[in-house]
mmCIF file of C-alpha atoms in Angstrom:
data_model
loop_
_atom_site.group_PDB
_atom_site.id
_atom_site.type_symbol
_atom_site.label_atom_id
_atom_site.label_comp_id
_atom_site.label_asym_id
_atom_site.label_seq_id
_atom_site.Cartn_x
_atom_site.Cartn_y
_atom_site.Cartn_z
ATOM 1 C CA LYS A 1 -48.718 -37.820 -17.755
ATOM 2 C CA ALA A 2 -45.942 -37.810 -15.170
ATOM 3 C CA GLY A 3 -42.380 -37.792 -16.466
ATOM 4 C CA VAL A 4 -39.377 -39.717 -15.260
ATOM 5 C CA THR A 5 -38.852 -39.137 -11.542
ATOM 6 C CA GLN A 6 -35.460 -39.414 -9.909
ATOM 7 C CA THR A 7 -34.859 -39.280 -6.174
ATOM 8 C CA PRO A 8 -33.138 -37.784 -4.381
ATOM 9 C CA ARG A 9 -32.264 -34.669 -6.412
ATOM 10 C CA TYR A 10 -29.128 -33.944 -4.427
ATOM 11 C CA LEU A 11 -26.892 -36.123 -2.326
ATOM 12 C CA ILE A 12 -23.668 -35.533 -0.420
ATOM 13 C CA LYS A 13 -21.553 -38.491 0.648
ATOM 14 C CA THR A 14 -18.010 -39.130 1.809
ATOM 15 C CA ARG A 15 -15.419 -41.431 0.318
ATOM 16 C CA GLY A 16 -15.915 -45.089 1.096
ATOM 17 C CA GLN A 17 -19.648 -44.834 1.644
ATOM 18 C CA GLN A 18 -22.265 -46.365 -0.621
ATOM 19 C CA VAL A 19 -25.301 -44.769 -2.209
ATOM 20 C CA THR A 20 -28.574 -45.862 -3.809
ATOM 21 C CA LEU A 21 -30.369 -43.751 -6.401
ATOM 22 C CA SER A 22 -33.937 -44.321 -7.530
ATOM 23 C CA CYS A 23 -35.719 -43.872 -10.842
ATOM 24 C CA SER A 24 -39.437 -44.168 -11.571
ATOM 25 C CA PRO A 25 -40.086 -44.389 -15.312
ATOM 26 C CA ILE A 26 -42.996 -42.957 -17.244
ATOM 27 C CA SER A 27 -46.078 -45.116 -16.789
ATOM 28 C CA GLY A 28 -46.045 -47.955 -19.326
ATOM 29 C CA HIS A 29 -42.326 -47.714 -20.011
ATOM 30 C CA ARG A 30 -40.453 -50.938 -19.348
ATOM 31 C CA SER A 31 -36.911 -49.969 -20.277
ATOM 32 C CA VAL A 32 -34.714 -47.902 -17.965
ATOM 33 C CA SER A 33 -31.188 -46.696 -18.725
ATOM 34 C CA TRP A 34 -28.709 -44.962 -16.453
ATOM 35 C CA TYR A 35 -26.041 -42.431 -17.426
ATOM 36 C CA GLN A 36 -23.275 -40.566 -15.652
ATOM 37 C CA GLN A 37 -22.581 -36.979 -16.679
ATOM 38 C CA THR A 38 -19.368 -35.176 -15.716
ATOM 39 C CA PRO A 39 -17.743 -32.049 -17.160
ATOM 40 C CA GLY A 40 -14.699 -34.018 -18.256
ATOM 41 C CA GLN A 41 -16.276 -37.160 -19.734
ATOM 42 C CA GLY A 42 -19.690 -35.919 -20.782
ATOM 43 C CA LEU A 43 -22.589 -38.355 -20.778
ATOM 44 C CA GLN A 44 -21.575 -41.981 -20.401
ATOM 45 C CA PHE A 45 -23.817 -45.027 -20.529
ATOM 46 C CA LEU A 46 -23.907 -47.089 -17.331
ATOM 47 C CA PHE A 47 -26.483 -49.825 -17.950
ATOM 48 C CA GLU A 48 -29.931 -50.583 -19.297
ATOM 49 C CA TYR A 49 -32.694 -52.726 -17.856
ATOM 50 C CA PHE A 50 -35.721 -54.178 -19.574
ATOM 51 C CA SER A 51 -38.258 -56.426 -17.882
ATOM 52 C CA GLU A 52 -36.047 -56.734 -14.792
ATOM 53 C CA THR A 53 -33.062 -57.941 -16.843
ATOM 54 C CA GLN A 54 -29.871 -56.036 -17.488
ATOM 55 C CA ARG A 55 -29.504 -55.879 -21.254
ATOM 56 C CA ASN A 56 -26.236 -54.036 -21.485
ATOM 57 C CA LYS A 57 -23.542 -52.461 -19.377
ATOM 58 C CA GLY A 58 -21.096 -49.663 -20.035
ATOM 59 C CA ASN A 59 -17.417 -49.539 -19.115
ATOM 60 C CA PHE A 60 -17.724 -48.890 -15.414
ATOM 61 C CA PRO A 61 -16.214 -50.828 -12.504
ATOM 62 C CA GLY A 62 -18.200 -53.409 -10.589
ATOM 63 C CA ARG A 63 -18.822 -50.860 -7.821
ATOM 64 C CA PHE A 64 -21.646 -49.618 -10.028
ATOM 65 C CA SER A 65 -24.662 -51.887 -10.049
ATOM 66 C CA GLY A 66 -28.356 -51.664 -10.645
ATOM 67 C CA ARG A 67 -31.606 -53.506 -10.651
ATOM 68 C CA GLN A 68 -35.132 -53.174 -11.923
ATOM 69 C CA PHE A 69 -38.296 -54.169 -10.132
ATOM 70 C CA SER A 70 -41.457 -55.741 -11.498
ATOM 71 C CA ASN A 71 -43.137 -52.315 -11.647
ATOM 72 C CA SER A 72 -40.246 -51.097 -13.877
ATOM 73 C CA ARG A 73 -38.829 -48.809 -11.194
ATOM 74 C CA SER A 74 -35.058 -48.994 -11.084
ATOM 75 C CA GLU A 75 -32.306 -48.372 -8.591
ATOM 76 C CA MET A 76 -28.597 -47.971 -9.060
ATOM 77 C CA ASN A 77 -26.059 -48.506 -6.339
ATOM 78 C CA VAL A 78 -22.500 -47.276 -6.061
ATOM 79 C CA SER A 79 -20.333 -48.824 -3.375
ATOM 80 C CA THR A 80 -17.024 -47.629 -1.922
ATOM 81 C CA LEU A 81 -17.520 -44.123 -3.273
ATOM 82 C CA GLU A 82 -14.556 -42.263 -4.758
ATOM 83 C CA LEU A 83 -14.109 -38.542 -5.376
ATOM 84 C CA GLY A 84 -14.359 -39.207 -9.114
ATOM 85 C CA ASP A 85 -17.897 -40.518 -8.695
ATOM 86 C CA SER A 86 -19.124 -36.957 -8.190
ATOM 87 C CA ALA A 87 -21.470 -36.419 -11.109
ATOM 88 C CA LEU A 88 -24.998 -35.911 -12.311
ATOM 89 C CA TYR A 89 -26.658 -39.312 -12.652
ATOM 90 C CA LEU A 90 -29.430 -39.396 -15.208
ATOM 91 C CA CYS A 91 -32.098 -41.976 -15.760
ATOM 92 C CA ALA A 92 -34.014 -42.418 -19.008
ATOM 93 C CA SER A 93 -37.051 -44.538 -19.764
ATOM 94 C CA SER A 94 -38.602 -45.828 -22.964
ATOM 95 C CA PHE A 95 -41.323 -48.268 -23.961
ATOM 96 C CA GLY A 96 -38.675 -50.795 -24.840
ATOM 97 C CA PRO A 97 -35.088 -51.145 -26.015
ATOM 98 C CA GLY A 98 -34.007 -50.589 -29.585
ATOM 99 C CA ASN A 99 -35.665 -47.877 -31.615
ATOM 100 C CA GLN A 100 -37.833 -46.275 -28.949
ATOM 101 C CA PRO A 101 -37.202 -42.657 -27.921
ATOM 102 C CA GLN A 102 -35.737 -42.093 -24.494
ATOM 103 C CA HIS A 103 -37.158 -39.630 -21.956
ATOM 104 C CA PHE A 104 -34.924 -38.314 -19.214
ATOM 105 C CA GLY A 105 -35.437 -37.311 -15.622
ATOM 106 C CA ASP A 106 -33.800 -34.259 -14.032
ATOM 107 C CA GLY A 107 -31.088 -36.388 -12.465
ATOM 108 C CA THR A 108 -29.482 -36.854 -9.073
ATOM 109 C CA ARG A 109 -26.519 -34.614 -8.309
ATOM 110 C CA LEU A 110 -24.058 -36.685 -6.255
ATOM 111 C CA SER A 111 -21.184 -34.921 -4.501
ATOM 112 C CA ILE A 112 -18.419 -36.855 -2.791
ATOM 113 C CA LEU A 113 -16.439 -35.108 -0.054
ATOM 114 C CA LYS B 1 -16.745 -48.851 -31.378
ATOM 115 C CA GLN B 2 -19.240 -46.053 -31.955
ATOM 116 C CA GLU B 3 -17.927 -42.521 -31.577
ATOM 117 C CA VAL B 4 -20.082 -39.398 -31.791
ATOM 118 C CA THR B 5 -18.668 -35.947 -32.486
ATOM 119 C CA GLN B 6 -20.451 -32.608 -32.364
ATOM 120 C CA ILE B 7 -19.251 -29.464 -34.054
ATOM 121 C CA PRO B 8 -19.000 -26.673 -33.061
ATOM 122 C CA ALA B 9 -18.427 -27.050 -29.328
ATOM 123 C CA ALA B 10 -19.897 -23.595 -28.735
ATOM 124 C CA LEU B 11 -21.822 -21.087 -30.795
ATOM 125 C CA SER B 12 -22.988 -17.532 -30.185
ATOM 126 C CA VAL B 13 -25.504 -15.948 -32.581
ATOM 127 C CA PRO B 14 -27.763 -12.890 -32.614
ATOM 128 C CA GLU B 15 -31.488 -13.379 -32.154
ATOM 129 C CA GLY B 16 -33.355 -14.199 -35.356
ATOM 130 C CA GLU B 17 -30.497 -15.991 -37.074
ATOM 131 C CA ASN B 18 -30.927 -19.444 -38.602
ATOM 132 C CA LEU B 19 -28.301 -21.935 -37.494
ATOM 133 C CA VAL B 20 -27.088 -25.493 -38.014
ATOM 134 C CA LEU B 21 -25.595 -27.841 -35.459
ATOM 135 C CA ASN B 22 -23.636 -30.856 -36.652
ATOM 136 C CA CYS B 23 -23.314 -34.397 -35.371
ATOM 137 C CA SER B 24 -21.201 -37.162 -36.884
ATOM 138 C CA PHE B 25 -20.911 -40.832 -35.950
ATOM 139 C CA THR B 26 -18.513 -43.574 -36.987
ATOM 140 C CA ASP B 27 -20.708 -46.696 -37.170
ATOM 141 C CA SER B 28 -23.782 -46.633 -39.399
ATOM 142 C CA ALA B 29 -25.377 -49.661 -37.677
ATOM 143 C CA ILE B 30 -27.856 -47.627 -35.678
ATOM 144 C CA TYR B 31 -31.466 -47.860 -34.583
ATOM 145 C CA ASN B 32 -31.964 -44.130 -34.367
ATOM 146 C CA LEU B 33 -30.456 -40.744 -33.598
ATOM 147 C CA GLN B 34 -32.014 -38.430 -31.056
ATOM 148 C CA TRP B 35 -31.425 -34.729 -30.443
ATOM 149 C CA PHE B 36 -31.774 -33.322 -26.932
ATOM 150 C CA ARG B 37 -31.387 -29.974 -25.245
ATOM 151 C CA GLN B 38 -30.067 -29.561 -21.744
ATOM 152 C CA ASP B 39 -30.478 -26.465 -19.609
ATOM 153 C CA PRO B 40 -27.931 -25.856 -16.822
ATOM 154 C CA GLY B 41 -28.398 -28.239 -13.901
ATOM 155 C CA LYS B 42 -31.297 -29.990 -15.600
ATOM 156 C CA GLY B 43 -31.971 -33.268 -17.319
ATOM 157 C CA LEU B 44 -32.323 -33.766 -21.055
ATOM 158 C CA THR B 45 -35.359 -32.706 -23.050
ATOM 159 C CA SER B 46 -35.998 -34.730 -26.198
ATOM 160 C CA LEU B 47 -36.313 -32.573 -29.314
ATOM 161 C CA LEU B 48 -36.412 -34.934 -32.272
ATOM 162 C CA LEU B 49 -35.905 -38.628 -32.940
ATOM 163 C CA ILE B 50 -34.944 -39.901 -36.382
ATOM 164 C CA GLN B 51 -35.237 -43.619 -37.036
ATOM 165 C CA SER B 52 -32.496 -45.203 -39.142
ATOM 166 C CA SER B 53 -34.889 -45.573 -42.096
ATOM 167 C CA GLN B 54 -35.854 -41.878 -42.038
ATOM 168 C CA ARG B 55 -34.138 -38.891 -43.602
ATOM 169 C CA GLU B 56 -35.519 -36.054 -41.513
ATOM 170 C CA GLN B 57 -37.918 -34.976 -38.799
ATOM 171 C CA THR B 58 -39.468 -31.593 -38.118
ATOM 172 C CA SER B 59 -40.975 -29.986 -35.050
ATOM 173 C CA GLY B 60 -41.861 -26.318 -35.127
ATOM 174 C CA ARG B 61 -38.708 -24.300 -35.814
ATOM 175 C CA LEU B 62 -36.520 -27.399 -35.602
ATOM 176 C CA ASN B 63 -35.542 -29.728 -38.421
ATOM 177 C CA ALA B 64 -33.198 -32.666 -38.041
ATOM 178 C CA SER B 65 -31.724 -34.639 -40.920
ATOM 179 C CA LEU B 66 -29.931 -37.965 -41.020
ATOM 180 C CA ASP B 67 -27.520 -39.313 -43.615
ATOM 181 C CA LYS B 68 -26.666 -42.738 -42.286
ATOM 182 C CA SER B 69 -24.299 -43.639 -45.112
ATOM 183 C CA SER B 70 -22.043 -40.680 -44.377
ATOM 184 C CA GLY B 71 -22.563 -40.839 -40.625
ATOM 185 C CA ARG B 72 -23.949 -37.342 -40.283
ATOM 186 C CA SER B 73 -26.909 -35.544 -38.784
ATOM 187 C CA THR B 74 -27.746 -31.867 -38.638
ATOM 188 C CA LEU B 75 -30.114 -29.920 -36.431
ATOM 189 C CA TYR B 76 -31.449 -26.783 -38.072
ATOM 190 C CA ILE B 77 -32.927 -24.089 -35.854
ATOM 191 C CA ALA B 78 -34.872 -21.367 -37.628
ATOM 192 C CA ALA B 79 -35.297 -17.826 -36.338
ATOM 193 C CA SER B 80 -33.345 -18.428 -33.145
ATOM 194 C CA GLN B 81 -34.565 -16.913 -29.857
ATOM 195 C CA PRO B 82 -32.828 -16.230 -26.520
ATOM 196 C CA GLY B 83 -34.888 -19.102 -25.044
ATOM 197 C CA ASP B 84 -33.066 -21.472 -27.381
ATOM 198 C CA SER B 85 -29.875 -20.916 -25.381
ATOM 199 C CA ALA B 86 -28.872 -24.313 -24.014
ATOM 200 C CA THR B 87 -26.559 -27.232 -24.700
ATOM 201 C CA TYR B 88 -27.675 -29.424 -27.588
ATOM 202 C CA LEU B 89 -26.717 -33.085 -27.548
ATOM 203 C CA CYS B 90 -27.065 -35.778 -30.157
ATOM 204 C CA ALA B 91 -27.297 -39.418 -29.151
ATOM 205 C CA VAL B 92 -26.885 -42.473 -31.355
ATOM 206 C CA ARG B 93 -28.535 -45.752 -30.461
ATOM 207 C CA SER B 94 -26.374 -48.528 -31.891
ATOM 208 C CA THR B 95 -27.800 -51.884 -32.924
ATOM 209 C CA GLY B 96 -24.801 -53.667 -31.442
ATOM 210 C CA GLY B 97 -25.553 -54.002 -27.751
ATOM 211 C CA PHE B 98 -28.306 -51.381 -27.640
ATOM 212 C CA LYS B 99 -25.890 -48.807 -26.272
ATOM 213 C CA THR B 100 -26.660 -45.117 -26.580
ATOM 214 C CA ILE B 101 -23.599 -42.979 -27.242
ATOM 215 C CA PHE B 102 -23.742 -39.222 -26.752
ATOM 216 C CA GLY B 103 -21.731 -36.474 -28.351
ATOM 217 C CA ALA B 104 -20.068 -33.863 -26.138
ATOM 218 C CA GLY B 105 -22.699 -31.297 -27.101
ATOM 219 C CA THR B 106 -22.847 -27.832 -28.637
ATOM 220 C CA ARG B 107 -23.334 -24.958 -26.221
ATOM 221 C CA LEU B 108 -25.583 -22.382 -27.924
ATOM 222 C CA PHE B 109 -26.005 -18.790 -26.812
ATOM 223 C CA VAL B 110 -28.554 -16.604 -28.577
ATOM 224 C CA LYS B 111 -28.070 -12.889 -27.917
ATOM 225 C CA ALA B 112 -31.118 -10.640 -27.621
#
């Protein structure tokens, strides 16, 4: 059974640009969550989608957005990139929200120059 | 607001030693608590999930306990091996808003 797939694995952008990251959940999983991991702040929750609806959002500016498609695949977008957006972005999927275990992908390493 | 703390931040032990990692949380209104390991540059690998109604879970050399009333969880690793070297993270899934809050992790190094 394939795990959570995140593309691309690595990305280099410059300030002011925008970026789109993709996440394909485990087959049958309908909930997708996104996290940002940095050395200073650790793992922080960005948002969660279930059945194409955003169920919750963390404390991030509006430059961070996401969406989920009917096949449960999800994308997150960051506009007007800042140096502080350099991080490992992790996606996790589960059967549903609430008490289901989350399974993580290997992440996308985003570097802002 | 849920806060999750992990102690110690780092730990170095000789191979074969049994060890305990600690996780504490401030709000007991949780769905579950999940332990993960993370290898450098990699994503998170799920180790154990404890539902709020459970007291412990076991998988191989790992045992995780949950005391929701005191806001504590422990991860016990028996007979540690160099391959256990990694960062261990606990994550609490709160019932309010379905947010998952992570601790800062414990970096474990097992010496051969």
